[in-house]
Amino acid sequence: MIIALAGGVGGARLAQGLVQVLGPDKLGIVVNVGDDFEHLGLQISPDLDTVMYTLAGIHNAKLGWGRAHETWHFMETLEQLGGETWFRLGDRDLAVHVDRTRRIRAGETLSAITAGFCARLGIRHSVMPATDQRLRTRVLTDIGELDFQDYFVRRRCEPAVRGLRFEDAQSALPCAALGRLIAAERITGIVICPSNPWLSIAPIFAIGELSSLIDAHRVPVVAVSPIIAGKAVKGPASKIMHELVGGSDALSVVEYYGVRVDGWVIDAQDAALAGRVEAAGHRVRVTDTIMSSPERARQLAVDTLALFDELDAAE
Ligand code: FO1
């Protein structure tokens, strides 16, 4: 079984490509929960929703989050009441947050809630929160430590990032389904989607049982670069990279993940870097990584999975 680690738009898009190639018995999606937060009394899980909506084909491609064909009456009314409207919740999207909050208060796990929503949305693959326990990304900046969404949305990533802290990660276990896959040694490969390495993937790596599986090299790991020609395809990744590691080209990401990754998929625009990535001990596949359509996402999924075959052959 391949598991794909995903967060944000890049992760959701590649997940959408992978599900076209591998059936639900061969692929599971593990989603970052570090962006989750309580807001307006609601439990909000942005990355789970972005992956879920994208796999269901009802995502808002323009915004990169939330639902398509959205209306904003709740937000307009909240504005009139003087409520907090910096984090925009569409009327359709709101139903997910309200029902997730109800079910969490009733004692359901995030995994069970997500599985329930996915079944209702016709998604056959398992979409798993990386953990069912609390794990929050805290952003250490030049104006102090901020909640993730405060930094990312309210302050639009303007503060300079000095570091990241994944609160409660040390006590977080993989969600039950993921823990069972690890224990049964059913995971045959890990795909790191082209999500923000620091904001979306690092919180997943912070979960001990998962990172020790990766660090023990018991399972091949293939990553798709989220950086193309020194720029993040979406989101603030290059600004954060400059602030955190001083560089923002695909090589900085290769160095950041280091030996945890066996194979890299990099964009044709970065073909010149392929030699240096190989010199660092990785197998490389150069292809078009811009997922501008589900068909392009499927093709990238095929290229990414092909690297596992090359890695097996090389063993
Ligand atoms: N991102 C924004 O930049 N502005 C928003 O108002 C906003 C609202 C929102 C509502 C629901 C949801 O699931 C995601 C939302 N996001 C918004 C995106 C969210 O901050 C990011 O998707 C992740 O946290 C980072 O990948």
Tab-separated table of C-alpha atoms and ligand atoms in Angstrom:
chain	number	residue	atom	x	y	z
A	1	MET	CA	0.000	0.000	0.000
A	2	ILE	CA	1.341	3.406	-0.959
A	3	ILE	CA	0.638	6.283	1.428
A	4	ALA	CA	0.825	9.848	0.169
A	5	LEU	CA	1.644	12.604	2.673
A	6	ALA	CA	-0.318	15.712	1.762
A	7	GLY	CA	-1.246	19.197	2.915
A	8	GLY	CA	-2.587	22.248	1.130
A	9	VAL	CA	-3.232	22.650	-2.574
A	10	GLY	CA	-0.164	20.853	-3.982
A	11	GLY	CA	-0.858	17.825	-1.846
A	12	ALA	CA	-4.527	17.700	-2.773
A	13	ARG	CA	-3.747	17.962	-6.485
A	14	LEU	CA	-1.262	15.092	-6.503
A	15	ALA	CA	-3.634	13.034	-4.344
A	16	GLN	CA	-6.260	13.660	-7.038
A	17	GLY	CA	-3.775	12.326	-9.599
A	18	LEU	CA	-2.786	9.285	-7.532
A	19	VAL	CA	-6.377	8.147	-6.929
A	20	GLN	CA	-6.817	7.931	-10.705
A	21	VAL	CA	-3.926	5.437	-10.897
A	22	LEU	CA	-4.181	3.341	-7.703
A	23	GLY	CA	-7.312	1.807	-6.170
A	24	PRO	CA	-8.378	2.265	-2.519
A	25	ASP	CA	-6.673	-1.022	-1.585
A	26	LYS	CA	-3.329	0.305	-2.909
A	27	LEU	CA	-3.323	3.954	-1.858
A	28	GLY	CA	-4.102	5.908	1.295
A	29	ILE	CA	-3.802	9.667	1.787
A	30	VAL	CA	-2.288	10.956	5.052
A	31	VAL	CA	-3.128	14.601	5.667
A	32	ASN	CA	-1.492	17.280	7.820
A	33	VAL	CA	-3.510	18.468	10.817
A	34	GLY	CA	-1.035	21.076	12.076
A	35	ASP	CA	-3.106	23.856	10.453
A	36	ASP	CA	-6.199	22.835	12.442
A	37	PHE	CA	-7.642	25.333	14.871
A	38	GLU	CA	-10.703	26.310	16.850
A	39	HIS	CA	-12.366	29.421	15.426
A	40	LEU	CA	-15.829	30.919	16.093
A	41	GLY	CA	-16.387	27.912	18.360
A	42	LEU	CA	-15.798	25.568	15.413
A	43	GLN	CA	-13.153	22.865	14.983
A	44	ILE	CA	-11.587	23.590	11.566
A	45	SER	CA	-9.306	21.183	9.646
A	46	PRO	CA	-8.269	23.066	6.491
A	47	ASP	CA	-5.946	20.494	4.920
A	48	LEU	CA	-8.368	17.609	5.459
A	49	ASP	CA	-11.093	19.697	3.810
A	50	THR	CA	-8.902	20.740	0.881
A	51	VAL	CA	-7.994	17.091	0.171
A	52	MET	CA	-11.583	15.913	0.671
A	53	TYR	CA	-13.129	18.583	-1.554
A	54	THR	CA	-10.502	18.053	-4.255
A	55	LEU	CA	-10.998	14.256	-4.325
A	56	ALA	CA	-14.759	14.823	-4.468
A	57	GLY	CA	-14.298	17.320	-7.327
A	58	ILE	CA	-16.138	20.086	-5.444
A	59	HIS	CA	-13.133	22.189	-4.461
A	60	ASN	CA	-12.850	25.893	-5.204
A	61	ALA	CA	-9.966	25.818	-7.699
A	62	LYS	CA	-9.813	29.617	-7.852
A	63	LEU	CA	-9.374	30.141	-4.097
A	64	GLY	CA	-7.335	26.971	-3.501
A	65	TRP	CA	-9.487	26.161	-0.467
A	66	GLY	CA	-13.175	25.791	0.414
A	67	ARG	CA	-15.921	24.713	-1.938
A	68	ALA	CA	-16.960	25.521	-5.487
A	69	HIS	CA	-20.224	27.435	-6.138
A	70	GLU	CA	-19.971	28.953	-2.682
A	71	THR	CA	-22.162	31.700	-1.207
A	72	TRP	CA	-21.118	33.983	1.668
A	73	HIS	CA	-24.339	35.024	3.496
A	74	PHE	CA	-23.045	33.723	6.835
A	75	MET	CA	-19.883	35.833	6.487
A	76	GLU	CA	-21.812	38.949	5.402
A	77	THR	CA	-24.161	38.593	8.370
A	78	LEU	CA	-21.293	37.930	10.779
A	79	GLU	CA	-19.635	41.101	9.472
A	80	GLN	CA	-22.811	43.102	10.229
A	81	LEU	CA	-22.753	41.673	13.764
A	82	GLY	CA	-19.117	42.688	14.230
A	83	GLY	CA	-17.884	39.091	14.350
A	84	GLU	CA	-14.443	37.849	13.239
A	85	THR	CA	-14.427	37.541	9.457
A	86	TRP	CA	-10.687	37.379	8.668
A	87	PHE	CA	-10.992	33.601	8.179
A	88	ARG	CA	-13.629	33.227	5.484
A	89	LEU	CA	-16.172	30.430	5.858
A	90	GLY	CA	-18.503	29.884	2.924
A	91	ASP	CA	-22.107	28.788	3.540
A	92	ARG	CA	-21.600	25.286	2.105
A	93	ASP	CA	-18.174	24.898	3.717
A	94	LEU	CA	-19.683	25.917	7.060
A	95	ALA	CA	-21.757	22.720	7.191
A	96	VAL	CA	-18.566	20.634	7.390
A	97	HIS	CA	-17.161	22.691	10.269
A	98	VAL	CA	-20.452	22.635	12.175
A	99	ASP	CA	-20.916	18.881	11.786
A	100	ARG	CA	-17.256	18.086	12.504
A	101	THR	CA	-17.478	20.169	15.695
A	102	ARG	CA	-20.709	18.407	16.758
A	103	ARG	CA	-19.187	14.977	16.156
A	104	ILE	CA	-15.945	15.800	17.970
A	105	ARG	CA	-17.963	16.996	20.964
A	106	ALA	CA	-19.875	13.691	20.756
A	107	GLY	CA	-16.515	11.916	21.144
A	108	GLU	CA	-15.866	10.788	17.551
A	109	THR	CA	-12.276	10.750	16.292
A	110	LEU	CA	-11.176	13.017	13.448
A	111	SER	CA	-10.495	9.822	11.444
A	112	ALA	CA	-14.032	8.524	11.895
A	113	ILE	CA	-15.540	11.910	11.062
A	114	THR	CA	-13.366	12.225	7.937
A	115	ALA	CA	-14.257	8.674	6.844
A	116	GLY	CA	-17.939	9.518	7.310
A	117	PHE	CA	-17.708	12.714	5.247
A	118	CYS	CA	-15.691	10.942	2.511
A	119	ALA	CA	-18.251	8.144	2.247
A	120	ARG	CA	-21.020	10.745	1.849
A	121	LEU	CA	-18.951	12.532	-0.824
A	122	GLY	CA	-18.345	9.330	-2.786
A	123	ILE	CA	-14.599	9.207	-2.057
A	124	ARG	CA	-13.472	5.553	-2.039
A	125	HIS	CA	-9.853	6.072	-0.914
A	126	SER	CA	-9.035	6.470	2.753
A	127	VAL	CA	-8.215	10.034	3.747
A	128	MET	CA	-6.479	9.870	7.106
A	129	PRO	CA	-5.546	12.684	9.459
A	130	ALA	CA	-1.862	12.143	10.346
A	131	THR	CA	-2.987	11.848	13.976
A	132	ASP	CA	-6.287	11.837	15.847
A	133	GLN	CA	-4.646	13.640	18.717
A	134	ARG	CA	-3.976	17.340	19.077
A	135	LEU	CA	-1.011	18.653	17.051
A	136	ARG	CA	-0.714	22.362	16.247
A	137	THR	CA	1.857	24.179	14.110
A	138	ARG	CA	3.068	27.267	15.941
A	139	VAL	CA	4.997	29.830	13.892
A	140	LEU	CA	7.902	31.561	15.650
A	141	THR	CA	8.253	34.970	13.996
A	142	ASP	CA	9.982	38.313	14.483
A	143	ILE	CA	6.786	39.548	16.196
A	144	GLY	CA	6.516	36.480	18.487
A	145	GLU	CA	4.891	33.035	18.388
A	146	LEU	CA	1.723	32.893	16.334
A	147	ASP	CA	-1.051	30.358	15.727
A	148	PHE	CA	-0.718	28.974	12.232
A	149	GLN	CA	-3.868	30.531	10.739
A	150	ASP	CA	-3.169	33.837	12.455
A	151	TYR	CA	0.230	33.888	10.673
A	152	PHE	CA	-0.940	32.359	7.386
A	153	VAL	CA	-4.324	34.029	6.829
A	154	ARG	CA	-4.844	36.955	9.155
A	155	ARG	CA	-1.304	38.298	8.764
A	156	ARG	CA	-0.923	36.924	5.220
A	157	CYS	CA	2.517	35.400	6.007
A	158	GLU	CA	4.021	38.896	6.410
A	159	PRO	CA	5.954	38.325	9.690
A	160	ALA	CA	9.438	36.881	9.160
A	161	VAL	CA	9.548	33.202	10.162
A	162	ARG	CA	12.309	32.357	12.628
A	163	GLY	CA	11.189	28.763	13.285
A	164	LEU	CA	8.293	26.367	13.652
A	165	ARG	CA	7.080	24.372	16.630
A	166	PHE	CA	4.734	21.389	16.381
A	167	GLU	CA	2.903	21.540	19.682
A	168	ASP	CA	2.035	18.149	21.247
A	169	ALA	CA	3.738	16.279	18.385
A	170	GLN	CA	5.896	14.264	20.782
A	171	SER	CA	2.844	12.604	22.284
A	172	ALA	CA	0.914	12.287	19.000
A	173	LEU	CA	0.420	8.804	17.586
A	174	PRO	CA	-0.475	8.073	13.980
A	175	CYS	CA	-4.254	7.805	13.575
A	176	ALA	CA	-5.521	4.257	14.229
A	177	ALA	CA	-5.773	3.196	10.572
A	178	LEU	CA	-2.268	4.501	9.811
A	179	GLY	CA	-0.891	2.877	12.948
A	180	ARG	CA	-2.347	-0.448	11.816
A	181	LEU	CA	-0.770	-0.120	8.362
A	182	ILE	CA	2.617	0.605	9.955
A	183	ALA	CA	2.326	-2.241	12.480
A	184	ALA	CA	1.280	-4.724	9.791
A	185	GLU	CA	4.147	-3.527	7.603
A	186	ARG	CA	1.645	-3.032	4.779
A	187	ILE	CA	3.187	0.238	3.621
A	188	THR	CA	5.250	-0.459	0.497
A	189	GLY	CA	6.076	3.143	-0.403
A	190	ILE	CA	5.628	6.717	0.762
A	191	VAL	CA	4.954	9.638	-1.592
A	192	ILE	CA	5.710	13.115	-0.233
A	193	CYS	CA	3.371	15.379	-2.199
A	194	PRO	CA	4.472	18.814	-3.448
A	195	SER	CA	3.158	20.525	-0.342
A	196	ASN	CA	5.032	23.088	1.697
A	197	PRO	CA	7.826	21.038	3.340
A	198	TRP	CA	7.919	23.150	6.500
A	199	LEU	CA	4.260	23.996	6.934
A	200	SER	CA	2.533	20.857	5.672
A	201	ILE	CA	4.969	17.919	5.680
A	202	ALA	CA	7.174	18.664	8.714
A	203	PRO	CA	4.181	18.428	11.117
A	204	ILE	CA	3.531	14.923	9.739
A	205	PHE	CA	7.217	13.987	10.173
A	206	ALA	CA	6.978	15.248	13.750
A	207	ILE	CA	4.866	12.165	14.590
A	208	GLY	CA	7.477	9.781	15.984
A	209	GLU	CA	6.140	6.461	14.732
A	210	LEU	CA	5.920	7.759	11.174
A	211	SER	CA	9.310	9.475	11.089
A	212	SER	CA	11.035	6.406	12.550
A	213	LEU	CA	9.488	4.297	9.775
A	214	ILE	CA	10.949	6.749	7.252
A	215	ASP	CA	14.293	7.208	9.011
A	216	ALA	CA	14.758	3.424	9.293
A	217	HIS	CA	14.581	3.297	5.479
A	218	ARG	CA	12.299	0.283	5.713
A	219	VAL	CA	10.092	1.837	3.073
A	220	PRO	CA	11.106	3.670	-0.137
A	221	VAL	CA	10.223	7.373	-0.150
A	222	VAL	CA	9.600	9.416	-3.308
A	223	ALA	CA	9.053	13.185	-3.135
A	224	VAL	CA	7.745	15.653	-5.715
A	225	SER	CA	9.428	19.050	-5.509
A	226	PRO	CA	7.048	21.852	-4.479
A	227	ILE	CA	9.523	24.407	-5.812
A	228	ILE	CA	9.899	25.028	-9.525
A	229	ALA	CA	12.630	27.344	-10.792
A	230	GLY	CA	13.028	28.882	-7.340
A	231	LYS	CA	9.361	29.778	-6.906
A	232	ALA	CA	6.580	28.037	-5.017
A	233	VAL	CA	3.795	27.047	-7.357
A	234	LYS	CA	1.290	28.185	-4.737
A	235	GLY	CA	1.543	29.795	-1.326
A	236	PRO	CA	4.402	31.456	0.522
A	237	ALA	CA	6.885	28.567	0.387
A	238	SER	CA	9.727	30.537	-1.227
A	239	LYS	CA	9.453	33.434	1.249
A	240	ILE	CA	9.474	30.984	4.161
A	241	MET	CA	12.375	29.076	2.620
A	242	HIS	CA	14.482	32.229	2.375
A	243	GLU	CA	13.667	33.034	5.998
A	244	LEU	CA	14.291	29.490	7.256
A	245	VAL	CA	17.060	28.060	5.080
A	246	GLY	CA	18.335	31.024	3.075
A	247	GLY	CA	17.564	29.505	-0.314
A	248	SER	CA	14.482	28.809	-2.337
A	249	ASP	CA	15.405	26.548	-5.212
A	250	ALA	CA	14.521	22.874	-5.544
A	251	LEU	CA	17.941	21.972	-4.116
A	252	SER	CA	17.104	23.644	-0.791
A	253	VAL	CA	14.138	21.296	-0.485
A	254	VAL	CA	16.252	18.279	-1.452
A	255	GLU	CA	18.733	19.238	1.251
A	256	TYR	CA	15.958	19.856	3.778
A	257	TYR	CA	14.451	16.387	3.404
A	258	GLY	CA	17.947	14.894	3.083
A	259	VAL	CA	18.454	11.136	3.208
A	260	ARG	CA	14.810	10.482	4.076
A	261	VAL	CA	13.988	10.717	0.372
A	262	ASP	CA	15.194	8.007	-2.033
A	263	GLY	CA	13.738	9.399	-5.264
A	264	TRP	CA	12.938	12.941	-6.417
A	265	VAL	CA	10.572	14.150	-9.096
A	266	ILE	CA	11.633	17.614	-10.247
A	267	ASP	CA	10.187	19.903	-12.870
A	268	ALA	CA	11.568	20.136	-16.403
A	269	GLN	CA	12.467	23.780	-15.636
A	270	ASP	CA	14.913	22.483	-13.029
A	271	ALA	CA	16.450	19.792	-15.254
A	272	ALA	CA	19.858	21.442	-14.814
A	273	LEU	CA	19.727	20.525	-11.099
A	274	ALA	CA	19.212	16.806	-11.774
A	275	GLY	CA	22.942	16.022	-11.710
A	276	ARG	CA	23.385	17.643	-8.300
A	277	VAL	CA	20.349	15.837	-6.883
A	278	GLU	CA	21.788	12.534	-8.116
A	279	ALA	CA	25.206	13.455	-6.702
A	280	ALA	CA	23.445	13.860	-3.335
A	281	GLY	CA	22.458	10.170	-3.589
A	282	HIS	CA	18.900	10.287	-4.930
A	283	ARG	CA	17.325	8.885	-8.054
A	284	VAL	CA	15.755	11.661	-10.100
A	285	ARG	CA	12.940	11.883	-12.590
A	286	VAL	CA	12.512	15.103	-14.556
A	287	THR	CA	9.005	15.795	-15.823
A	288	ASP	CA	6.271	18.416	-16.040
A	289	THR	CA	5.086	18.820	-12.448
A	290	ILE	CA	2.550	21.626	-13.009
A	291	MET	CA	-0.811	19.997	-12.249
A	292	SER	CA	-2.997	22.367	-14.243
A	293	SER	CA	-5.645	19.682	-14.829
A	294	PRO	CA	-6.702	16.319	-13.380
A	295	GLU	CA	-5.124	14.698	-16.457
A	296	ARG	CA	-1.780	16.423	-15.723
A	297	ALA	CA	-2.103	15.344	-12.077
A	298	ARG	CA	-2.681	11.758	-13.234
A	299	GLN	CA	0.395	11.903	-15.455
A	300	LEU	CA	2.523	13.259	-12.601
A	301	ALA	CA	1.195	10.440	-10.387
A	302	VAL	CA	2.283	7.893	-13.048
A	303	ASP	CA	5.768	9.475	-13.210
A	304	THR	CA	6.030	9.547	-9.414
A	305	LEU	CA	5.015	5.897	-8.997
A	306	ALA	CA	7.423	4.873	-11.790
A	307	LEU	CA	10.268	6.008	-9.532
A	308	PHE	CA	9.358	3.267	-7.038
A	309	ASP	CA	9.883	0.681	-9.783
A	310	GLU	CA	13.264	2.227	-10.608
A	311	LEU	CA	14.213	2.160	-6.917
A	312	ASP	CA	13.195	-1.509	-6.614
A	313	ALA	CA	15.186	-2.348	-9.744
A	314	ALA	CA	18.194	-0.498	-8.344
A	315	GLU	CA	18.153	-2.467	-5.054
B	1	FO1	N1	-6.991	30.787	3.400
B	1	FO1	C1	-6.968	32.143	3.250
B	1	FO1	O1	-5.961	32.677	2.781
B	1	FO1	N2	-8.031	32.929	3.606
B	1	FO1	C2	-9.153	32.409	4.147
B	1	FO1	O2	-10.081	33.151	4.484
B	1	FO1	C3	-9.226	30.985	4.287
B	1	FO1	C4	-10.374	30.363	4.786
B	1	FO1	C5	-10.423	28.950	4.820
B	1	FO1	C6	-11.571	28.298	5.223
B	1	FO1	C7	-11.625	26.916	5.259
B	1	FO1	C8	-10.507	26.166	4.887
B	1	FO1	O3	-10.555	24.818	4.897
B	1	FO1	C9	-9.333	26.792	4.459
B	1	FO1	C10	-9.288	28.200	4.431
B	1	FO1	N3	-8.133	28.869	4.014
B	1	FO1	C11	-8.101	30.220	3.895
B	1	FO1	C12	-6.920	28.143	3.604
B	1	FO1	C13	-6.124	27.626	4.785
B	1	FO1	O4	-5.655	28.624	5.611
B	1	FO1	C14	-4.990	26.817	4.136
B	1	FO1	O5	-5.650	25.922	3.282
B	1	FO1	C15	-4.190	25.871	4.994
B	1	FO1	O6	-4.309	26.072	6.314
B	1	FO1	C16	-2.748	25.947	4.485
B	1	FO1	O7	-2.551	24.922	3.608
